Coordinates of N, CA and C in Angstrom, one line a residue:
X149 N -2.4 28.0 -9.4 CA -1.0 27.7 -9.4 C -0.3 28.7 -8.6
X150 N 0.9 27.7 -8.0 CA 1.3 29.2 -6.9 C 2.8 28.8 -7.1
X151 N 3.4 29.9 -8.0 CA 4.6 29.6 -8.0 C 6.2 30.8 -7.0
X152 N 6.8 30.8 -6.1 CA 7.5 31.7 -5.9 C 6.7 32.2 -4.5
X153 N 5.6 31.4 -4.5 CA 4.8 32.3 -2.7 C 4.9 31.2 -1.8
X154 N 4.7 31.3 -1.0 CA 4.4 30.7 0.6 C 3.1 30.1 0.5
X155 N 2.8 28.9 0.6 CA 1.3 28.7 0.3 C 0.5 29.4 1.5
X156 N -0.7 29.5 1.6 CA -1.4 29.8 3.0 C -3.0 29.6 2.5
X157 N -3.2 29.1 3.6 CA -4.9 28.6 3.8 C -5.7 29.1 4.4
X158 N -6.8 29.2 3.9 CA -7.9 30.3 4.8 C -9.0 29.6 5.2
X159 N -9.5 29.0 6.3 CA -10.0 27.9 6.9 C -11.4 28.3 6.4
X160 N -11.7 30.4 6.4 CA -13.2 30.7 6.5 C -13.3 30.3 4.7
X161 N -15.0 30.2 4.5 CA -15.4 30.4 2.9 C -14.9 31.3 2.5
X162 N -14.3 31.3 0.9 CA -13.8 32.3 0.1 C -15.2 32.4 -0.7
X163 N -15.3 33.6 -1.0 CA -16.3 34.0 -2.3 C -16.4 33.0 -3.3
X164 N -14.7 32.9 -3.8 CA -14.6 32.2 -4.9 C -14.2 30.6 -4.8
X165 N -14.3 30.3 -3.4 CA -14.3 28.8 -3.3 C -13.3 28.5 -3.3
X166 N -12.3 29.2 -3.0 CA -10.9 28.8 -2.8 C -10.7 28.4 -1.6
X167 N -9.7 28.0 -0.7 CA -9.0 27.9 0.4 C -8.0 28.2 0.2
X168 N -7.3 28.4 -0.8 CA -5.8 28.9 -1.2 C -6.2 29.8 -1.5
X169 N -5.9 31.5 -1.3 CA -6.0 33.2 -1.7 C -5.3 33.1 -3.1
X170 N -3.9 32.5 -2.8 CA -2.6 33.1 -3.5 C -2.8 31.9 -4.8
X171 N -3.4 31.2 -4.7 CA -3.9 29.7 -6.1 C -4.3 30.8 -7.0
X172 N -4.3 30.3 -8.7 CA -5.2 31.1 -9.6 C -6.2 29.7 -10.1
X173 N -7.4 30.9 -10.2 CA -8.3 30.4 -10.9 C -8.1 30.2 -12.3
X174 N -8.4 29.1 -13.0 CA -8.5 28.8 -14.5 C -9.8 28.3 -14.9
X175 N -10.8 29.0 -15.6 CA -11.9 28.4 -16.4 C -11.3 27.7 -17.0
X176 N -12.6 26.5 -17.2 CA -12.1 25.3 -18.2 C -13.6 24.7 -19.0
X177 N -13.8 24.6 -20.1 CA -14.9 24.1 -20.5 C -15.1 22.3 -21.0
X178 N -13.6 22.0 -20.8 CA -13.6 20.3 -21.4 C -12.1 19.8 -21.0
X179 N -12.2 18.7 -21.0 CA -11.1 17.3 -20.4 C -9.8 17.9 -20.8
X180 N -9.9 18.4 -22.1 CA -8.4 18.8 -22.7 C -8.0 19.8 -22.0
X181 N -8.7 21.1 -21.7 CA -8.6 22.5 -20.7 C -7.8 21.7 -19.8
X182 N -8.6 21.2 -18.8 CA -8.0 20.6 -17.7 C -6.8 19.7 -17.7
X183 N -6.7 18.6 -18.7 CA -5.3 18.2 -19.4 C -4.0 19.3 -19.4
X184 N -4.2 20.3 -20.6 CA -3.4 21.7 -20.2 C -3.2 21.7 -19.1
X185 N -4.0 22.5 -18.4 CA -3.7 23.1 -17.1 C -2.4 21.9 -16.1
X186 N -2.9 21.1 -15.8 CA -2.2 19.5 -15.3 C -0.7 19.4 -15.9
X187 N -0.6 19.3 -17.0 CA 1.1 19.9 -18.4 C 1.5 20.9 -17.4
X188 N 1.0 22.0 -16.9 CA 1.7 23.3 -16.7 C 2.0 23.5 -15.4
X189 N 1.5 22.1 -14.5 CA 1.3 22.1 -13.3 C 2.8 21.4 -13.1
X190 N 2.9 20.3 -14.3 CA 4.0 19.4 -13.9 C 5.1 20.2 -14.0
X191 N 5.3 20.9 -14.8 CA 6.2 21.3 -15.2 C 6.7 22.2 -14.5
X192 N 6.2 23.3 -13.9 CA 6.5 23.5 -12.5 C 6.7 22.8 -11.2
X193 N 6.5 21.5 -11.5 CA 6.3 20.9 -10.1 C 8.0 20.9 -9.7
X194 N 8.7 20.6 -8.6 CA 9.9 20.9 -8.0 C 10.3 19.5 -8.2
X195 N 11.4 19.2 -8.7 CA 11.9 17.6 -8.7 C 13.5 17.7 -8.2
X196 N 14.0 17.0 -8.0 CA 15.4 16.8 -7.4 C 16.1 15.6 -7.5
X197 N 17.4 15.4 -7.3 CA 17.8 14.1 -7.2 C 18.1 13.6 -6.1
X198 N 17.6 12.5 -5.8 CA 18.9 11.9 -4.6 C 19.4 10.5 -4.7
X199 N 20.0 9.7 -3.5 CA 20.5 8.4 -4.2 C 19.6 7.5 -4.5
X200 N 18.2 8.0 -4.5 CA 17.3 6.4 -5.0 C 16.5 7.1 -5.8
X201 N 16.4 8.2 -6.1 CA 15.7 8.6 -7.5 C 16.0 9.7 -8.1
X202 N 17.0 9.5 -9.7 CA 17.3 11.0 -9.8 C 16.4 12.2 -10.1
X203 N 15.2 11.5 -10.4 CA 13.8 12.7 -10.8 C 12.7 12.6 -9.4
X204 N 13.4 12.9 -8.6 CA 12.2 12.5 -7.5 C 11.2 13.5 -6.7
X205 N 10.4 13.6 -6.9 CA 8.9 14.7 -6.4 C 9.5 15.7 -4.8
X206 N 9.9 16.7 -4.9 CA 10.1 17.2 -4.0 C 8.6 18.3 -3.4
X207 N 7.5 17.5 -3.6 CA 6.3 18.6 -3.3 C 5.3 17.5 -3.9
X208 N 4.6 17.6 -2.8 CA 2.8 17.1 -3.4 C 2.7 18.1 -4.6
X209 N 1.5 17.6 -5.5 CA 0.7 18.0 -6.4 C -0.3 18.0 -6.1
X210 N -1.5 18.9 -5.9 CA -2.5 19.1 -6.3 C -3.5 20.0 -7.1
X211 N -4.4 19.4 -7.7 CA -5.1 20.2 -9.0 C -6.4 20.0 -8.5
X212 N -7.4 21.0 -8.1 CA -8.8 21.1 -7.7 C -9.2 21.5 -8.9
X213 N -10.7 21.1 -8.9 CA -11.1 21.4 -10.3 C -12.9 21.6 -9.6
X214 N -12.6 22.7 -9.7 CA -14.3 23.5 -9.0 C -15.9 23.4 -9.8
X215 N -16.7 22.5 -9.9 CA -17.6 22.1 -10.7 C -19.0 23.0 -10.4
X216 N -19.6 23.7 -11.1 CA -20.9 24.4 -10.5 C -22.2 24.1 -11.4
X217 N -23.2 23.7 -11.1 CA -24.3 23.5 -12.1 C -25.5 24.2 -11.7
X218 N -26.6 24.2 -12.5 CA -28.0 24.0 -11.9 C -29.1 23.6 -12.2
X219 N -29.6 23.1 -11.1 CA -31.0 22.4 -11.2 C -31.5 23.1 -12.1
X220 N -32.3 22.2 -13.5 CA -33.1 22.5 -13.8 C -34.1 23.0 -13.8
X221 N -35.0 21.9 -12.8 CA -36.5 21.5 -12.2 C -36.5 22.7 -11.0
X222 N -35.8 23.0 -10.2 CA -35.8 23.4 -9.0 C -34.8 24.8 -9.0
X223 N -34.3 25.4 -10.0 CA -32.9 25.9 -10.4 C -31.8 26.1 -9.3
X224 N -31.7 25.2 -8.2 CA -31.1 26.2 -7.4 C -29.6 25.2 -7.7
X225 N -28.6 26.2 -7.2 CA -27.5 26.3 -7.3 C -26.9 25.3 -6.9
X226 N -25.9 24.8 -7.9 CA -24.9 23.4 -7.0 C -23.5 23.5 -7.3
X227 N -22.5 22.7 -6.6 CA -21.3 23.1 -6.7 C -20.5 21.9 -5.9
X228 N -19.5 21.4 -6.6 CA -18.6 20.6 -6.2 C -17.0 21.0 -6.5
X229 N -16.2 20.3 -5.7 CA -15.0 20.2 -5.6 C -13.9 18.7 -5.8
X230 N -13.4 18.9 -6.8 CA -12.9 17.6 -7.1 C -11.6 17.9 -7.3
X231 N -10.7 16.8 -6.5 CA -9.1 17.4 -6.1 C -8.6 16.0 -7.3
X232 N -7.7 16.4 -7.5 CA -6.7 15.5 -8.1 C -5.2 15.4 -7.5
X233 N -4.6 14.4 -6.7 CA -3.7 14.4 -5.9 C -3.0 13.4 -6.4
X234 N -1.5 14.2 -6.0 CA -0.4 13.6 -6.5 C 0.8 13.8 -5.0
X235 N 0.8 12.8 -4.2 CA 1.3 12.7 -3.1 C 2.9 12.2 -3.4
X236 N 3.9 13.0 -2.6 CA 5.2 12.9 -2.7 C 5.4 11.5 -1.9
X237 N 6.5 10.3 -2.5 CA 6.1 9.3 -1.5 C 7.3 9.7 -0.3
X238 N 7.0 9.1 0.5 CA 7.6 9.2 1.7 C 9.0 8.5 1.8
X239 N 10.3 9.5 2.9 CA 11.5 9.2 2.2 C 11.9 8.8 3.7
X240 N 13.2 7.8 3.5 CA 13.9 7.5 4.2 C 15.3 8.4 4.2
X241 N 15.7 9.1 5.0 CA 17.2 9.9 4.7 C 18.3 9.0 4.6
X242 N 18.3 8.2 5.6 CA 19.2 7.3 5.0 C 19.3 6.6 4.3
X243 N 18.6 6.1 3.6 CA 18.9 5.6 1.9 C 18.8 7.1 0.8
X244 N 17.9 7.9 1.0 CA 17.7 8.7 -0.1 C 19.1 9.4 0.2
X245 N 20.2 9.8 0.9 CA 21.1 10.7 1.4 C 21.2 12.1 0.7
X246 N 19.5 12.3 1.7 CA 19.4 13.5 1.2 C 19.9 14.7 2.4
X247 N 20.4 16.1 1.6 CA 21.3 17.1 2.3 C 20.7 18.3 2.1
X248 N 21.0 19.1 2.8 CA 20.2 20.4 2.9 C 19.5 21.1 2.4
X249 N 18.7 21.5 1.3 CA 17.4 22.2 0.3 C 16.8 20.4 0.6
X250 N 17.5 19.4 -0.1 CA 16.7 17.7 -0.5 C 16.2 17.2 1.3
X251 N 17.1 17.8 2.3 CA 16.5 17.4 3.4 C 15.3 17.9 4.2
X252 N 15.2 19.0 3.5 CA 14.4 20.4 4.1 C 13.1 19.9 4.1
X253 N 12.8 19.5 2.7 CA 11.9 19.2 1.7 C 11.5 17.7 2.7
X254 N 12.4 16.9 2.3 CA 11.8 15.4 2.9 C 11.4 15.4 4.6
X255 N 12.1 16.7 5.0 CA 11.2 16.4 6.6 C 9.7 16.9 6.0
X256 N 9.6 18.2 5.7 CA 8.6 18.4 5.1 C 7.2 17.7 4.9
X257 N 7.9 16.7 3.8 CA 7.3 15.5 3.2 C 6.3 14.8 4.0
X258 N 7.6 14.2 4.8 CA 7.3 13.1 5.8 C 6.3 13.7 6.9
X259 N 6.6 14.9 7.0 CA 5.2 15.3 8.4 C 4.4 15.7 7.6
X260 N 3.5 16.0 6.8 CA 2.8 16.2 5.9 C 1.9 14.6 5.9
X261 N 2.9 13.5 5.5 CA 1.9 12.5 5.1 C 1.8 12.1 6.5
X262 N 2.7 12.1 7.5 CA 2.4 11.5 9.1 C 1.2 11.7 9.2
X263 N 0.8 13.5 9.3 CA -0.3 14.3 9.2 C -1.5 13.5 8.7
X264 N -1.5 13.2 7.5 CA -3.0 12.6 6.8 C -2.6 11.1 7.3
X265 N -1.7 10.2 7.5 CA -2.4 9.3 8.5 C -2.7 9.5 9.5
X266 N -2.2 10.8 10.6 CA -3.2 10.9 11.7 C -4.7 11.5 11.5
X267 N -5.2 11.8 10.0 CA -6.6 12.6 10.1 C -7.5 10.7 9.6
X268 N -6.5 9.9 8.8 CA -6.8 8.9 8.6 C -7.2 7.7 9.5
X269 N -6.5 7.4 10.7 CA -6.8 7.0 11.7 C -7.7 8.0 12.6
X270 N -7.8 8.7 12.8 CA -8.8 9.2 13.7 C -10.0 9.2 13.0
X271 N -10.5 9.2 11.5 CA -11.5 9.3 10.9 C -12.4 7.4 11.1
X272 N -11.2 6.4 11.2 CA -11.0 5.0 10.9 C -11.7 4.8 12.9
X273 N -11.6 5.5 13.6 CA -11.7 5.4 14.9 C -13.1 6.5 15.4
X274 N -13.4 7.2 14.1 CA -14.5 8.2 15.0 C -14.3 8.5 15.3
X275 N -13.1 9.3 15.6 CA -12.8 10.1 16.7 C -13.5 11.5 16.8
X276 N -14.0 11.7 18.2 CA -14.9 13.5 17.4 C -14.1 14.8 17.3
X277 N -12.5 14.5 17.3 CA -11.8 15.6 16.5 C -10.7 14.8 16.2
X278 N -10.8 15.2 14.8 CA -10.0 15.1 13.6 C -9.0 16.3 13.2
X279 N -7.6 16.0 13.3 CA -6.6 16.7 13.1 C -6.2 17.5 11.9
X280 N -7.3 17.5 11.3 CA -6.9 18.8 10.0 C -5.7 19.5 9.7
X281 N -5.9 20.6 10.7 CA -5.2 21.6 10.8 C -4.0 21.3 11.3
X282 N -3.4 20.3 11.8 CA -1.9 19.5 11.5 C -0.9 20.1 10.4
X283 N -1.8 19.9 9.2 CA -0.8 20.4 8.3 C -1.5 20.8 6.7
X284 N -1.4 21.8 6.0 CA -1.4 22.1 5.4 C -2.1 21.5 4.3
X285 N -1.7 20.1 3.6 CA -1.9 19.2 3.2 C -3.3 18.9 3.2
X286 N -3.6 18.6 4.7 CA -4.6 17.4 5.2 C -5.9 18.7 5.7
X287 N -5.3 20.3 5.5 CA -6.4 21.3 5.2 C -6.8 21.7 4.1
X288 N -6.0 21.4 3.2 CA -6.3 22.1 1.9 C -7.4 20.7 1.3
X289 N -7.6 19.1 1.9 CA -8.0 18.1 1.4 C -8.8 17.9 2.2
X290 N -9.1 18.7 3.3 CA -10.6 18.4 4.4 C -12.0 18.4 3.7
X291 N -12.2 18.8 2.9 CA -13.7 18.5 2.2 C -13.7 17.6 1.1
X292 N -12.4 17.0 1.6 CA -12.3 15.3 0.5 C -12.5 14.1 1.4
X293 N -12.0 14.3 2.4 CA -11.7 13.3 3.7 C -13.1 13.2 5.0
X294 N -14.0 14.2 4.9 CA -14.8 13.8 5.5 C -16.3 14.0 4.5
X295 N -17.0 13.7 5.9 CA -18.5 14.3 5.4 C -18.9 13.3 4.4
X296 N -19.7 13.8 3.5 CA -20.0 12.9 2.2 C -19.4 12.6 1.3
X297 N -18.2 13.0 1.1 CA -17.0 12.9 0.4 C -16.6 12.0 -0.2
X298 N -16.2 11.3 -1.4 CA -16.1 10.1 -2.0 C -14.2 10.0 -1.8
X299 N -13.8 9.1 -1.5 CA -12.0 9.3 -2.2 C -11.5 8.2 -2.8
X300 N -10.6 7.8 -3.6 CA -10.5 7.3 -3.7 C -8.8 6.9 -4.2
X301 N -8.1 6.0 -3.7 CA -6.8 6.3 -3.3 C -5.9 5.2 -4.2
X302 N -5.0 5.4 -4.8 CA -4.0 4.4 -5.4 C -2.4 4.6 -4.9
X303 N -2.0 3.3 -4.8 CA -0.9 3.9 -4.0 C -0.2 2.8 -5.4
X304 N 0.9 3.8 -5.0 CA 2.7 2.7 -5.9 C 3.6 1.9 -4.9
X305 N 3.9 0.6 -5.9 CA 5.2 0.3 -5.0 C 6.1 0.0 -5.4
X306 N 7.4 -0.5 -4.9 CA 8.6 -0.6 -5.6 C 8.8 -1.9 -6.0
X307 N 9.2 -3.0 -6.7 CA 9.4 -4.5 -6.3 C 10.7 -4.8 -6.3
X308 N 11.5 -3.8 -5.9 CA 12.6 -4.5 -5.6 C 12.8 -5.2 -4.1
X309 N 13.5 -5.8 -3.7 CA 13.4 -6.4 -2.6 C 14.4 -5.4 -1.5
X310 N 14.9 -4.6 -1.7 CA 15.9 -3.8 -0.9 C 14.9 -2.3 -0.5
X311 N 13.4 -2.3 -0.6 CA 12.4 -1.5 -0.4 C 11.1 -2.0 0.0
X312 N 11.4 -3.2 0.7 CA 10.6 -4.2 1.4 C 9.8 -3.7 2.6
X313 N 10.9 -2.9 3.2 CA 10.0 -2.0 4.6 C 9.4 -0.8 3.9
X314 N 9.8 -0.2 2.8 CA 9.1 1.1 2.3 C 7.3 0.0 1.8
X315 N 7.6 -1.1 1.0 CA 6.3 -1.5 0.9 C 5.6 -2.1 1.3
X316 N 5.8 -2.3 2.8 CA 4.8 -2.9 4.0 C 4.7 -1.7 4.8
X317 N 4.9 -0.9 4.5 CA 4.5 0.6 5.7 C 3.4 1.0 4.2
X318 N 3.7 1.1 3.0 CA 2.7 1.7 2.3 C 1.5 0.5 2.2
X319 N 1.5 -0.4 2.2 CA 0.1 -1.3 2.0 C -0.4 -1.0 3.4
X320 N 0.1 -1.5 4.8 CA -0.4 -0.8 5.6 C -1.0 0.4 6.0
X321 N -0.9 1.5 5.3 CA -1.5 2.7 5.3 C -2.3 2.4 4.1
X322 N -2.3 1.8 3.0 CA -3.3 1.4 2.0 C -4.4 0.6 2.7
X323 N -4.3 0.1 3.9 CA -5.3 -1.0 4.5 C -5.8 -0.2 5.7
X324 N -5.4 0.8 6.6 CA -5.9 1.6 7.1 C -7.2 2.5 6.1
X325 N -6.4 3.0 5.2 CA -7.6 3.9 4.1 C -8.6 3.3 3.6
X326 N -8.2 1.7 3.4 CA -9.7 1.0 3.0 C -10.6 0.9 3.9
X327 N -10.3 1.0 5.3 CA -11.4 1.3 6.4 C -12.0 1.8 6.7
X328 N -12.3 3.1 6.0 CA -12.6 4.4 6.4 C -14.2 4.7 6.1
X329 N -14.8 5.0 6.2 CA -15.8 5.0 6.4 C -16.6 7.0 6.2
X330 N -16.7 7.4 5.1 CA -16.7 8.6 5.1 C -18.2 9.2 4.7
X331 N -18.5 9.7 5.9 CA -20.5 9.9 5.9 C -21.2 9.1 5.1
X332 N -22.0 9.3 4.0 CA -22.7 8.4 3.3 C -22.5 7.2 2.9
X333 N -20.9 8.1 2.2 CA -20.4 6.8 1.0 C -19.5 6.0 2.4
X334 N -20.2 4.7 2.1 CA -20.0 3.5 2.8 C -18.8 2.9 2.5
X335 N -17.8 2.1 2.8 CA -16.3 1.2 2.3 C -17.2 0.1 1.9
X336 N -17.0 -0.6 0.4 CA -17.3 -1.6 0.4 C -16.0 -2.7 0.3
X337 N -15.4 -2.5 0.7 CA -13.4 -3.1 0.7 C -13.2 -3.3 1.7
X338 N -13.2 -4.7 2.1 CA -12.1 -4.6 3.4 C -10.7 -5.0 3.3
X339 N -9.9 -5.1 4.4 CA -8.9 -4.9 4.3 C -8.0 -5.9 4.0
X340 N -8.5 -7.3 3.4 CA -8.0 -8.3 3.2 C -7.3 -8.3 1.8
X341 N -7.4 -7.9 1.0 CA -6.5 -7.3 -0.1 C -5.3 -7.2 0.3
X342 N -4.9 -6.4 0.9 CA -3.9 -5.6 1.0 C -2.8 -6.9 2.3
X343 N -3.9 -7.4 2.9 CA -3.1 -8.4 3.9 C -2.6 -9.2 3.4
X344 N -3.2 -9.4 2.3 CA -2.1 -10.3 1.0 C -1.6 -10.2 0.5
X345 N -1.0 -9.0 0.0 CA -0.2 -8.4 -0.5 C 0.7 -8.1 0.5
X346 N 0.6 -7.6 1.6 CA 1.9 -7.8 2.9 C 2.6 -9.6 2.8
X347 N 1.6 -10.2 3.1 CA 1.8 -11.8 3.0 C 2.7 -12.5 2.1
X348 N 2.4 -12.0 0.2 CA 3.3 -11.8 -0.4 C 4.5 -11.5 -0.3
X349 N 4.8 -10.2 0.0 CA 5.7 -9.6 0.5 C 6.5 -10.0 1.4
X350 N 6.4 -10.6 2.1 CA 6.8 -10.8 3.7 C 7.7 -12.2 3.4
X351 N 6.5 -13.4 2.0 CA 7.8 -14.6 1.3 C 8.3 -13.9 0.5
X352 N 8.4 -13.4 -0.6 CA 9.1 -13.0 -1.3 C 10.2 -12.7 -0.7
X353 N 10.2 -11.4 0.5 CA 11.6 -10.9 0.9 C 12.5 -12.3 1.9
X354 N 11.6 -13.4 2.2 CA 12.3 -14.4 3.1 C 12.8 -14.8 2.2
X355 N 12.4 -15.4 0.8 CA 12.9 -16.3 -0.5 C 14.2 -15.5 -0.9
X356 N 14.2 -14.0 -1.2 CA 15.2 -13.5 -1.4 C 16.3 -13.3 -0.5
X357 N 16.4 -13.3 1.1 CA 16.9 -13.5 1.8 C 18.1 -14.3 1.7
X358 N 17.0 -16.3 1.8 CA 17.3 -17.5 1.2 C 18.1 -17.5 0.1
X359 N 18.1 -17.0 -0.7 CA 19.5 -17.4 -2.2 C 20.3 -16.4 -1.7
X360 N 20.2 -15.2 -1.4 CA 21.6 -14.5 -0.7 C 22.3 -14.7 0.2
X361 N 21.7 -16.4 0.9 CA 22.8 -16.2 1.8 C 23.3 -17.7 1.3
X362 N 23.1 -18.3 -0.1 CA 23.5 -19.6 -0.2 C 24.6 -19.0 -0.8

């Protein structure tokens, strides 16, 4: 937890497996430990008001949870990393009419997630460099996003019809991510889901259109 510091990331291996110096470590022996810890996370987390949400996320969340075992048969050493992410959604300023501290934050925001859809498309393209180090975010989540890495992503949306373009930019980046293809673990999803849910979307906002303007 890093409350009152400057985050900073340290690209080399840490001893203790961190990438974040200034994060604290919490042993945990069971679901509830890690429950706690998650409670103490929110409550800290930064929220703010603006004109489309009075409680609204001014800061990703994330909770890494450092797993180590060992081989029985063979004893040697094993160790994973499992992130739990809680992504600030992306703001429009002019609807949110957000102002100075609330603006600071949402440019913030917004280049942060630009960021992981540009590590998301270059990963979707094979590209042989991938933009990590863009931003903070999409470094502290680089040994989720490549390599053997499993992810697995849920996105929200709004249904009101006056947030129509906020939910065809988020299914669209929801149908980019089902593409992705990350070392081993293979996509078994394509992207036809989600093109139906644009499709949806796309009558729904014509229908509502239609009665507003009879």
């Amino acid at each position: 937890m890093i409350l009152g510091k400057k985050l900073r990331i340290i690209s080399a291996f840490q001893p203790n497996g961190l990438a974040v110096p200034d994060a604290s470590m919490h042993p945990v022996t069971s679901t509830s430990d890690v429950l706690e810890l998650i409670g103490v996370e929110l409550k800290n987390r930064v929220v703010g008001a603006t004109a489309m949400n009075e409680r609204s996320s001014r800061s990703h969340s994330v909770v890494s949870i450092h797993v180590r075992g060992k081989d029985l048969l063979s004893g040697a050493a094993l160790h994973g990393n499992f992130h739990l992410v809680d992504l600030a959604g992306s703001e429009r300023v002019d609807r949110s009419e957000a102002t100075r501290d609330r603006l600071k934050e949402a440019q913030h925001i917004n280049r942060s997630l630009s960021a992981l859809g540009d590590v998301i498309f270059s990963l979707a393209q094979k590209n042989s460099h991938v933009p990590y180090k863009n931003s903070k975010l999409t470094q502290l989540l680089q040994s989720s996003l490549g390599g053997q890495a499993k992810t697995l992503m849920f996105v929200q949306l709004n249904p009101d019809v006056s947030s129509y373009s906020e939910t065809i930019s988020t299914l669209k980046f929801a149908e980019r991510v089902s593409g992705v293809e990350l070392g081993a673990a293979r996509s078994s999803k394509g992207g036809r889901d989600f093109r139906e849910l644009m499709d949806q979307a796309q009558v729904f906002q014509e229908k509502s259109s239609t009665i507003h303007s009879c």
